[in-house]
XYZ file of C-alpha atoms in Angstrom:
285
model
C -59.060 16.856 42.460
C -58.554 14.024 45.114
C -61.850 12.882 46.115
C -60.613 11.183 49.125
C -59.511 13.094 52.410
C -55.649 12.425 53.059
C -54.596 11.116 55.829
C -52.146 13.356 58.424
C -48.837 10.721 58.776
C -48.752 12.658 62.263
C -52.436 11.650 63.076
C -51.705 8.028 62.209
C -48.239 8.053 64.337
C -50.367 8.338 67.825
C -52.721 6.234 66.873
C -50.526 3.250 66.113
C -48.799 4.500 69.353
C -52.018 3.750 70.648
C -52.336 0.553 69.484
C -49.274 -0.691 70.480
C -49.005 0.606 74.168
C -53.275 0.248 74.467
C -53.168 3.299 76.529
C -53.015 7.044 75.784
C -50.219 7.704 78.334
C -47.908 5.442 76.948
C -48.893 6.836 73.769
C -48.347 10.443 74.617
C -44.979 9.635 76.080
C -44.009 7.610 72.792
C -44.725 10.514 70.187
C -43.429 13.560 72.509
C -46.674 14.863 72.966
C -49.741 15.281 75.671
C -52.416 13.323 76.414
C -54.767 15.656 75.513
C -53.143 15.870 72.158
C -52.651 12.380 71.115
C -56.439 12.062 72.262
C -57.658 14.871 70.129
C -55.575 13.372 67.044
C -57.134 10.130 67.294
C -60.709 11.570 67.722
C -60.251 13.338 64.508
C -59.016 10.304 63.140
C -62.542 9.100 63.842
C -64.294 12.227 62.688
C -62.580 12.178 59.567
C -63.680 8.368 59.552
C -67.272 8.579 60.846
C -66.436 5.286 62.975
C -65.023 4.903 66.274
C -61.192 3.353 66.402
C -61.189 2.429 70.172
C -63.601 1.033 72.589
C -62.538 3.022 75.605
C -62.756 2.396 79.333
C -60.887 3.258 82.444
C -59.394 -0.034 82.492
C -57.881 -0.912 78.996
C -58.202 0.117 75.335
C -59.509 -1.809 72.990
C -59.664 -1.840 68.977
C -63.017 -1.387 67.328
C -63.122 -3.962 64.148
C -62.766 -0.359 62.110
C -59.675 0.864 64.370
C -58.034 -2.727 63.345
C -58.630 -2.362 59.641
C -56.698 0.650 59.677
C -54.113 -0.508 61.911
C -52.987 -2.179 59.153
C -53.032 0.481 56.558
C -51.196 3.297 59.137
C -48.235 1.046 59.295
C -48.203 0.750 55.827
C -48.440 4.765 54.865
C -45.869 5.174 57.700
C -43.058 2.828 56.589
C -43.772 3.966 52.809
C -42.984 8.019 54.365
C -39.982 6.824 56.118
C -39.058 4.873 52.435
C -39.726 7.775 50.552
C -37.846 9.872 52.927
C -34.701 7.971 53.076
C -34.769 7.059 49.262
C -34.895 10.693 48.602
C -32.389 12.074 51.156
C -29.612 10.058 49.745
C -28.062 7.831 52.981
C -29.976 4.990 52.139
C -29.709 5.569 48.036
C -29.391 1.720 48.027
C -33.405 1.333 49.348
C -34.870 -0.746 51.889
C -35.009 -4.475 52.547
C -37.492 -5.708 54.441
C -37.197 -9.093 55.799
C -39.778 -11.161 58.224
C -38.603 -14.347 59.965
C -40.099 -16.752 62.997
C -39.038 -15.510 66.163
C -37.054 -18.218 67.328
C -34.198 -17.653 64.004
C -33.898 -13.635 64.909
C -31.510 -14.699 67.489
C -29.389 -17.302 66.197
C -28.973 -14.803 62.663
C -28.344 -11.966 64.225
C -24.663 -12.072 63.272
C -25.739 -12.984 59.774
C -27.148 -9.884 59.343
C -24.733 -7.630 61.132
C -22.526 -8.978 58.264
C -24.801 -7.834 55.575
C -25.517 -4.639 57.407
C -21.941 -3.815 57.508
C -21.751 -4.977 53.627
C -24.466 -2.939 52.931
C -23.772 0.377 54.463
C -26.189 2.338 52.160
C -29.217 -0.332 52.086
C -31.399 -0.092 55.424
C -32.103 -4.040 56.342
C -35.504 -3.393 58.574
C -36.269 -6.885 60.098
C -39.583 -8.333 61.665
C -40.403 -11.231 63.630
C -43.911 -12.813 64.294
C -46.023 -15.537 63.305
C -45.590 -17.262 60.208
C -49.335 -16.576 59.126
C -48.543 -12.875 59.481
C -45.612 -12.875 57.720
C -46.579 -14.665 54.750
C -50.061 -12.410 55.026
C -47.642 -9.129 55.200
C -45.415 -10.457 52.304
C -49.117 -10.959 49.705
C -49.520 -7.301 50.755
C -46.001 -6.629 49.883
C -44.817 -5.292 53.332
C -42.122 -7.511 52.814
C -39.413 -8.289 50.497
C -38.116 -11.215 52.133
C -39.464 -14.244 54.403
C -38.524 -16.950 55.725
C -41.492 -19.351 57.087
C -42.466 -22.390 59.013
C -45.305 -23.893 56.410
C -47.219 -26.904 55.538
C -45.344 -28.391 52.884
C -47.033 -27.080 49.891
C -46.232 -24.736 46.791
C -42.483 -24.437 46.165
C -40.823 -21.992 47.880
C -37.214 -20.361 46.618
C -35.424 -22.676 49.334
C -36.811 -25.281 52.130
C -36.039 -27.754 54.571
C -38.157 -30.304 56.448
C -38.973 -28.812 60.133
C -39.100 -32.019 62.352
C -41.294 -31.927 65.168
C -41.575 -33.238 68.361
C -44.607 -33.887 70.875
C -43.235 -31.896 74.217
C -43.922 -32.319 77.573
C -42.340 -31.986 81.656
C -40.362 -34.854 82.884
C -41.057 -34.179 86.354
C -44.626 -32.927 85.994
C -46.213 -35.000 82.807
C -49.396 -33.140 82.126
C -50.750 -35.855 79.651
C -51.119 -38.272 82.095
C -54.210 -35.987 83.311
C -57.782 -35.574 82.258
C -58.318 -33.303 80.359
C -54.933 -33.028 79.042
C -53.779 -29.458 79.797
C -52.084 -27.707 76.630
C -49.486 -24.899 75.554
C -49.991 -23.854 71.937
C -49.787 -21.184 69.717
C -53.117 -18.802 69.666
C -55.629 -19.824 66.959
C -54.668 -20.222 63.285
C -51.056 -20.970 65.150
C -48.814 -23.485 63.347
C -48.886 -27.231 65.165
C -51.916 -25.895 67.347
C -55.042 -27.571 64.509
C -52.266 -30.828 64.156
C -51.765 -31.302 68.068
C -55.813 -30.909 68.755
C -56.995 -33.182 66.614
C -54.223 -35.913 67.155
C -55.908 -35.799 70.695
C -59.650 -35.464 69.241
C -58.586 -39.158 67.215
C -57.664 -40.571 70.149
C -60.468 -39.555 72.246
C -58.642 -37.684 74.640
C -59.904 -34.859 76.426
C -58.444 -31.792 76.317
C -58.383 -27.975 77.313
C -56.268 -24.820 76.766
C -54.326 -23.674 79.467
C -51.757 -21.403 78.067
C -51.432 -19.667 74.824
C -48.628 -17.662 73.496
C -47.263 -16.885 70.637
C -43.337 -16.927 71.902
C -41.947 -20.657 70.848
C -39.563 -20.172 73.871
C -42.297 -19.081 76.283
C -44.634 -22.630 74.992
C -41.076 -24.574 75.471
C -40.563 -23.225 78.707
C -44.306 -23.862 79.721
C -44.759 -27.372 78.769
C -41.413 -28.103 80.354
C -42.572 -26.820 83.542
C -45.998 -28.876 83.445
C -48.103 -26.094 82.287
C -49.312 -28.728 79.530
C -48.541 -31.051 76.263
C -47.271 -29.121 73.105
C -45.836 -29.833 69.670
C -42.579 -27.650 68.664
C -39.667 -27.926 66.303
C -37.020 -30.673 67.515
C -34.547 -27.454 68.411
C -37.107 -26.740 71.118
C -36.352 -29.798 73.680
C -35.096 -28.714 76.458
C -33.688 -31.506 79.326
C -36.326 -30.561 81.321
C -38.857 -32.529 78.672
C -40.429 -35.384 78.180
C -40.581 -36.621 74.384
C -43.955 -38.374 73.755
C -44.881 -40.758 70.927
C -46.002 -44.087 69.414
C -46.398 -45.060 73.464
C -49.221 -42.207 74.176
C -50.782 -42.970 70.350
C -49.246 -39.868 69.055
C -47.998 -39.959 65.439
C -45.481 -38.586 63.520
C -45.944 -35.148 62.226
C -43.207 -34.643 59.445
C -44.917 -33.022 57.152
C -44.256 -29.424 57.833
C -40.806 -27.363 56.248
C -38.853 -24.149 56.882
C -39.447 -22.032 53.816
C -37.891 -18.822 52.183
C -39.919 -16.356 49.673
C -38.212 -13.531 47.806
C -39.981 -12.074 44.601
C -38.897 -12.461 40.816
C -37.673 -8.899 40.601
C -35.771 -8.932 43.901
C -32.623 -6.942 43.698
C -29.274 -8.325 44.136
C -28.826 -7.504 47.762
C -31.996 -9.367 48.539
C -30.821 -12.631 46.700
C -27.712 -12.567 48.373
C -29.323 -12.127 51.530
C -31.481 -15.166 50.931
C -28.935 -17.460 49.529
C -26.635 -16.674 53.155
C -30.675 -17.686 55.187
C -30.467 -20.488 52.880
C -27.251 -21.743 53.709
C -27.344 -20.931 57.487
C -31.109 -23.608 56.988
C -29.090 -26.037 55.391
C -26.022 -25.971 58.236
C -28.438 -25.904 61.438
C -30.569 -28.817 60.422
């Protein structure tokens, strides 16, 4: 007998619902059901628990530290019921690939994998984007089959390519030239965000956050406009930026690479998938 209480797939749909609209409206409208409803499934979510998911308010919702623990663990058992679903009905009798890539390459592949949709009629290709600390964190826990990173350079990966960057800022409104140096980066444990701080700290420059995302395109736009100094990939300058350098004291950072990660038992589909990422790498550098 299962010593453990299971957990209702239905119960963990509103929450995550939840989660991602913070608000129990949203929520409701998102799963097709009441307020009342998705509020009762989430409270015996927390019965069932013993530990509150939400801190609640009448101005915002907020994860507990519990209620983001198991964030992670609904998505899982939901995407694994949808697998096991599809698997089983027969459409997608070819399985699921599951691929994770930086935001700013889900534009400039999505004909790539149109291609290999269309190729693939019977595999479902689900594809994320986020932060390359969350993908690589979601591939260890084997969410994904597939990624393709922005690293330091470091263990091997299948395939990589050097990721040049470039210290960004606005050519009509330079924001290093004042004190402290205003800044766009990436939120913390961001890529470039630990290299571009302490390049200032060595210099003795002052320095303060004033705007944190975790779009590339919205810290490219930013900096451009004069919202403050940031370092990007080279395919973020816009002409609307100012490139800074050996002038301000700033050195070089080269040492970070574009890197793809598929597993020793992928299956052919996934191989060929990453050998067309490759090759699209190799032709955009």
């Amino acid at each position: 007998m299962n010593r453990y209480p299971m957990f209702n797939p239905q119960l963990l749909l509103s929450f995550v619902a939840v989660c991602e609209s913070q608000s129990f409206t949203r929520a409701a409208d998102r799963v097709s059901l009441s307020q009342s409803t998705v509020s009762q499934q989430v409270r015996r979510l927390e019965e069932m628990l013993g530990k509150p998911l939400f801190e609640r308010s009448s101005h915002q919702v907020k994860l507990t530290e519990e209620g983001g623990r198991l964030l992670s663990y609904a998505r899982r058992i939901i995407a694994l019921n949808e697998e096991a679903h599809d698997a089983l009905t027969g459409f997608w009798r070819d399985g699921v690939l599951r691929l994770g890539m930086p935001e700013d390459f889900t534009v400039p592949t999505v004909d790539l994998l149109a291609a290999f949709s269309r190729e693939q009629p019977h595999l479902r290709l689900d594809v994320t984007s986020g932060l390359s600390a969350d993908l690589r964190s979601a591939y260890e826990r084997e969410e994904l089959d597939l990624i393709l990173v922005k690293q330091r350079r470091s263990q091997p990966p299948r395939a990589a390519r050097l990721e040049p960057l470039l210290w960004l800022d606005s050519l009509a409104h330079p924001a290093i030239e004042r004190s402290p140096v205003p800044l766009a980066v990436f939120p913390l444990n961001g890529l470039y965000r630990e290299e571009l701080c302490q390049a200032l700290d060595s210099l003795g420059i002052r320095w303060r956050v004033s705007y944190s995302s975790a779009s590339l395109a919205a810290l490219a736009a930013a900096s451009a406009a004069g919202l403050g100094v940031t370092l990007l990939p080279a395919g973020c300058l816009l002409p609307s930026h100012r490139t800074l350098g050996a002038a301000e004291g700033l050195p070089p950072v080269n040492d970070f690479e574009l890197a793809l990660y598929y597993r020793d038992n992928a299956p052919a589909a996934a191989i060929v998938l990453a050998e067309r990422l490759a090759e699209f790498c190799r032709l955009e550098r």
